[in-house]
Coordinates of C-alpha atoms in Angstrom, one line a residue:
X1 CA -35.7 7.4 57.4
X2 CA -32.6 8.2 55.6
X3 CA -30.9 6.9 52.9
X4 CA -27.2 6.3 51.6
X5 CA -27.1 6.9 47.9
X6 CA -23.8 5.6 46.0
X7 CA -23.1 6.4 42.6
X8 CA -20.1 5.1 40.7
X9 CA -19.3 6.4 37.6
X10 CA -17.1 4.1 34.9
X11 CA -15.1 6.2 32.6
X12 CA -13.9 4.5 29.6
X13 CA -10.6 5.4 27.7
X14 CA -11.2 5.9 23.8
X15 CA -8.3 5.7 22.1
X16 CA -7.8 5.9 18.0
X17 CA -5.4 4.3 16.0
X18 CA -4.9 5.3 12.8
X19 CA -2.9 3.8 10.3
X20 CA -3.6 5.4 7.3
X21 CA -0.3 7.2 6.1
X22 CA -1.6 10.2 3.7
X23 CA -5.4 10.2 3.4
X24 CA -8.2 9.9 6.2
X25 CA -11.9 10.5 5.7
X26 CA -13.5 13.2 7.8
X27 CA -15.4 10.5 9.9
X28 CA -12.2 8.9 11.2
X29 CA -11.4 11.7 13.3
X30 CA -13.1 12.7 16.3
X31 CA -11.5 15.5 18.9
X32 CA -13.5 13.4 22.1
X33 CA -10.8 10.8 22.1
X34 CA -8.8 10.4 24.5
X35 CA -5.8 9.6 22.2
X36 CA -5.2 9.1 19.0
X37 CA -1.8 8.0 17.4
X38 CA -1.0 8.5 13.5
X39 CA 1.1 7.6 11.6
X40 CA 2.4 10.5 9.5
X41 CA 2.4 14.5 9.1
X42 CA -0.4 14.4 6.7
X43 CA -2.7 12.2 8.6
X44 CA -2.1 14.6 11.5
X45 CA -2.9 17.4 9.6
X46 CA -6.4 16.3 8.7
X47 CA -7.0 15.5 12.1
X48 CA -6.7 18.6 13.0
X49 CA -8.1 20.6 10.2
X50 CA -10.8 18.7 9.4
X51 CA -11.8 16.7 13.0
X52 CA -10.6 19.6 15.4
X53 CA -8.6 17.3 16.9
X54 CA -6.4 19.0 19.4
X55 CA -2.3 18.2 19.1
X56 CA -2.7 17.4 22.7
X57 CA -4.2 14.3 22.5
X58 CA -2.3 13.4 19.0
X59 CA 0.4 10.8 19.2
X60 CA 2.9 10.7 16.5
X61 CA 3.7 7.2 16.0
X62 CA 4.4 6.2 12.5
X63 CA 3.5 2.9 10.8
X64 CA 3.6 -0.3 12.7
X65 CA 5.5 -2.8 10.8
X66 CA 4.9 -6.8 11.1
X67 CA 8.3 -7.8 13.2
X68 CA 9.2 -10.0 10.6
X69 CA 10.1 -6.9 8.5
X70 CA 12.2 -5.4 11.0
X71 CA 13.8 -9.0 11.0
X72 CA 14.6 -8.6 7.4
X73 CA 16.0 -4.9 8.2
X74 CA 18.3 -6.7 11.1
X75 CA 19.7 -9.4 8.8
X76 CA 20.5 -6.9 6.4
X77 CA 22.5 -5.2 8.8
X78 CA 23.1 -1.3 9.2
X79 CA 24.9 -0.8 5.7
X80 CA 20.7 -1.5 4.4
X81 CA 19.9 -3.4 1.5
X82 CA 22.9 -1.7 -0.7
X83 CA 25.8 -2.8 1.4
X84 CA 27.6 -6.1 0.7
X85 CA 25.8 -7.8 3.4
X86 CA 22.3 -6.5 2.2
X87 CA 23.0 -7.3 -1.2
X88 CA 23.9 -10.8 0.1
X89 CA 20.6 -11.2 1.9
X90 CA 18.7 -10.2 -0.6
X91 CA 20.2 -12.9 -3.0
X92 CA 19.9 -15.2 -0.6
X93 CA 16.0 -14.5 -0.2
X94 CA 15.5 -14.0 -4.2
X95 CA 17.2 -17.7 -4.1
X96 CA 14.8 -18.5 -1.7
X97 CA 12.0 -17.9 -3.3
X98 CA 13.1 -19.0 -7.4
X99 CA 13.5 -15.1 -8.1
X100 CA 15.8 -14.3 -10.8
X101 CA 18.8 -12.5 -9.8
X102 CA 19.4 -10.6 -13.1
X103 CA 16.1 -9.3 -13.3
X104 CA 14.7 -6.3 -11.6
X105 CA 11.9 -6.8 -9.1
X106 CA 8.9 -5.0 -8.8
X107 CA 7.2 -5.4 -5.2
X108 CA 3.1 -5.0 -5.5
X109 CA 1.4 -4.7 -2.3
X110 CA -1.9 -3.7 -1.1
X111 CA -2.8 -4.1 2.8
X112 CA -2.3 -7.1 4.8
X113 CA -5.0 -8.5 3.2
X114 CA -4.0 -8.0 -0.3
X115 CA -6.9 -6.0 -1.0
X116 CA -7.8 -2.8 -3.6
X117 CA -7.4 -3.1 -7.1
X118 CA -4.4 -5.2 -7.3
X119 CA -5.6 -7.2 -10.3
X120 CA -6.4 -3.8 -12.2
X121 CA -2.8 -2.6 -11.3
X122 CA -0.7 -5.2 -11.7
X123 CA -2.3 -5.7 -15.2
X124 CA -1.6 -2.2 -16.0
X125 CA 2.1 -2.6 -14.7
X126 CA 2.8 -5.8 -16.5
X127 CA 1.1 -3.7 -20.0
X128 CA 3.4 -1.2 -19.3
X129 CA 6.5 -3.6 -18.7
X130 CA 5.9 -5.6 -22.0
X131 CA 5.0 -2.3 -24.2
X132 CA 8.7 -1.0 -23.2
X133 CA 9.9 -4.2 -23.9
X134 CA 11.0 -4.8 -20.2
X135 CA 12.2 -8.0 -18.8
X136 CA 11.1 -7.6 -14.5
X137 CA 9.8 -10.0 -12.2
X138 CA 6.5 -8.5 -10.5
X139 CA 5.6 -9.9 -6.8
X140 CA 2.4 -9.6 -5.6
X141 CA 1.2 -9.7 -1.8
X142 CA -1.7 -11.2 -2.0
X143 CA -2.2 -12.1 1.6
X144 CA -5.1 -14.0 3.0
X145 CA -6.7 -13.4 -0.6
X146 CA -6.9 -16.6 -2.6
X147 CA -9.2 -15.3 -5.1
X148 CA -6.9 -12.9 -6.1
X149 CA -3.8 -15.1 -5.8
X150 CA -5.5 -17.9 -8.2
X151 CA -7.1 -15.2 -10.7
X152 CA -3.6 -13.8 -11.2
X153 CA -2.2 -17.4 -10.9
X154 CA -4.2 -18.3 -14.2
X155 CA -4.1 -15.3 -16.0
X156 CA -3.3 -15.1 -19.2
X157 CA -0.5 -12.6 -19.9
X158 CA -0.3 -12.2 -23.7
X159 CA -4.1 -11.3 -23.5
X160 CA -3.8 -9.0 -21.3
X161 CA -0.9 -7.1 -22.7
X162 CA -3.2 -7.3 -26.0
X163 CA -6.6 -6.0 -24.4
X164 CA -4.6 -3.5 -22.4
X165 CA -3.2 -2.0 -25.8
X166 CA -6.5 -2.1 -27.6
X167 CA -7.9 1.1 -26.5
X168 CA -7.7 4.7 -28.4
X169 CA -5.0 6.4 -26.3
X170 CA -7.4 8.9 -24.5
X171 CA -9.1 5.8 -23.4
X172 CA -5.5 4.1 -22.3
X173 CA -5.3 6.9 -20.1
X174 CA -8.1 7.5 -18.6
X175 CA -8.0 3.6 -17.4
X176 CA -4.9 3.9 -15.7
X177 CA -5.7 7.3 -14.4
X178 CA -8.6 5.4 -12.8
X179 CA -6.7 2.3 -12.0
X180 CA -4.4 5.4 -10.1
X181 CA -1.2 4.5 -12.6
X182 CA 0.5 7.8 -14.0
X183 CA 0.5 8.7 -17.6
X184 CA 4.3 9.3 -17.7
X185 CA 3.7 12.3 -20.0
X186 CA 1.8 13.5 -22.3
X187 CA 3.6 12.2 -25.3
X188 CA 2.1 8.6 -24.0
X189 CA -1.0 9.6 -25.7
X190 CA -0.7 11.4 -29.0
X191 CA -3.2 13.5 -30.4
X192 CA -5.1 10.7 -32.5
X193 CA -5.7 8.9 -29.7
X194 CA -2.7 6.2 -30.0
X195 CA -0.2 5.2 -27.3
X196 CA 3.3 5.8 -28.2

């Protein structure tokens, strides 16, 4: 008696997109992939160094961006946002949205999701703003996060510019070290401990 044996083997294509821009942990990369595409020179790096990921199967091919964005880009024209016609669009989108034309504008983002310590470091910006005396608008992305959006909806400013400046200086610092905002130099912090 003899017999027909058939094997059939699936293969599976593993491919790995990253979209971190300057830092990766060591367990996002792995050199088995069959591709992986990054989105900057550092990420790549680390892939290699760190995951032995060969620049064979590496794909450099920089941060996807929501179309809407490169809408935005398109209306703005090829002068960017500093020719007339940029300038113009950005008015128009400031009108848009009740923005105040005279003021500077400080864009907060953090993911699609709004996630991270937003909260933390838009309280630490807006400390900072009101300690120089600065009149800005800050916009938050918030995304899909409504807790965020209502907490910073209903916060009270004044109290947080207040708690914010209530620390020694050494303390000051280290908060916004860990809240990843830069002391601007070390005159901010003087040697008894007070912000300048």
């Amino acid at each position: 008696m003899s017999a027909l044996f058939y094997t059939h083997t699936h293969t599976h294509t593993l491919l790995h997109h990253l979209y971190s821009f300057g830092s990766g942990h060591l367990t996002w990369f792995n050199k088995d992939v069959d591709k992986m595409y990054l989105a900057s020179e550092p990420i790549k790096q680390i892939a290699q160094n760190r995951g032995n990921v060969p620049d064979t199967k590496i794909s450099m091919i920089g941060l996807p961006i929501r179309y809407d964005f490169a809408l935005q880009s398109d209306a703005m024209g090829n002068g960017g946002r500093t020719s007339p016609r940029g300038k113009s669009h950005q008015q128009k989108i400031r009108n848009q949205f009740n923005i105040d034309i005279n003021k500077q504008m400080i864009l907060v983002m953090g993911g699609g999701e709004g996630v991270g310590s937003l909260s933390t470091i838009v309280h630490e910006l807006y400390a900072r703003l009101y300690i120089r005396g600065m009149d800005a608008t800050i916009c938050i992305v918030c995304g899909r996060n409504t807790t965020l959006k209502s907490e910073l909806e209903t916060t009270d400013w004044e109290t947080v510019a207040t708690n914010i400046l209530q620390p020694s200086g050494m303390q000051h610092a280290i908060h916004r070290a860990a809240c990843r905002v830069p002391v601007d130099n070390i005159d901010d912090v003087d040697i008894l401990g007070n912000v300048t």
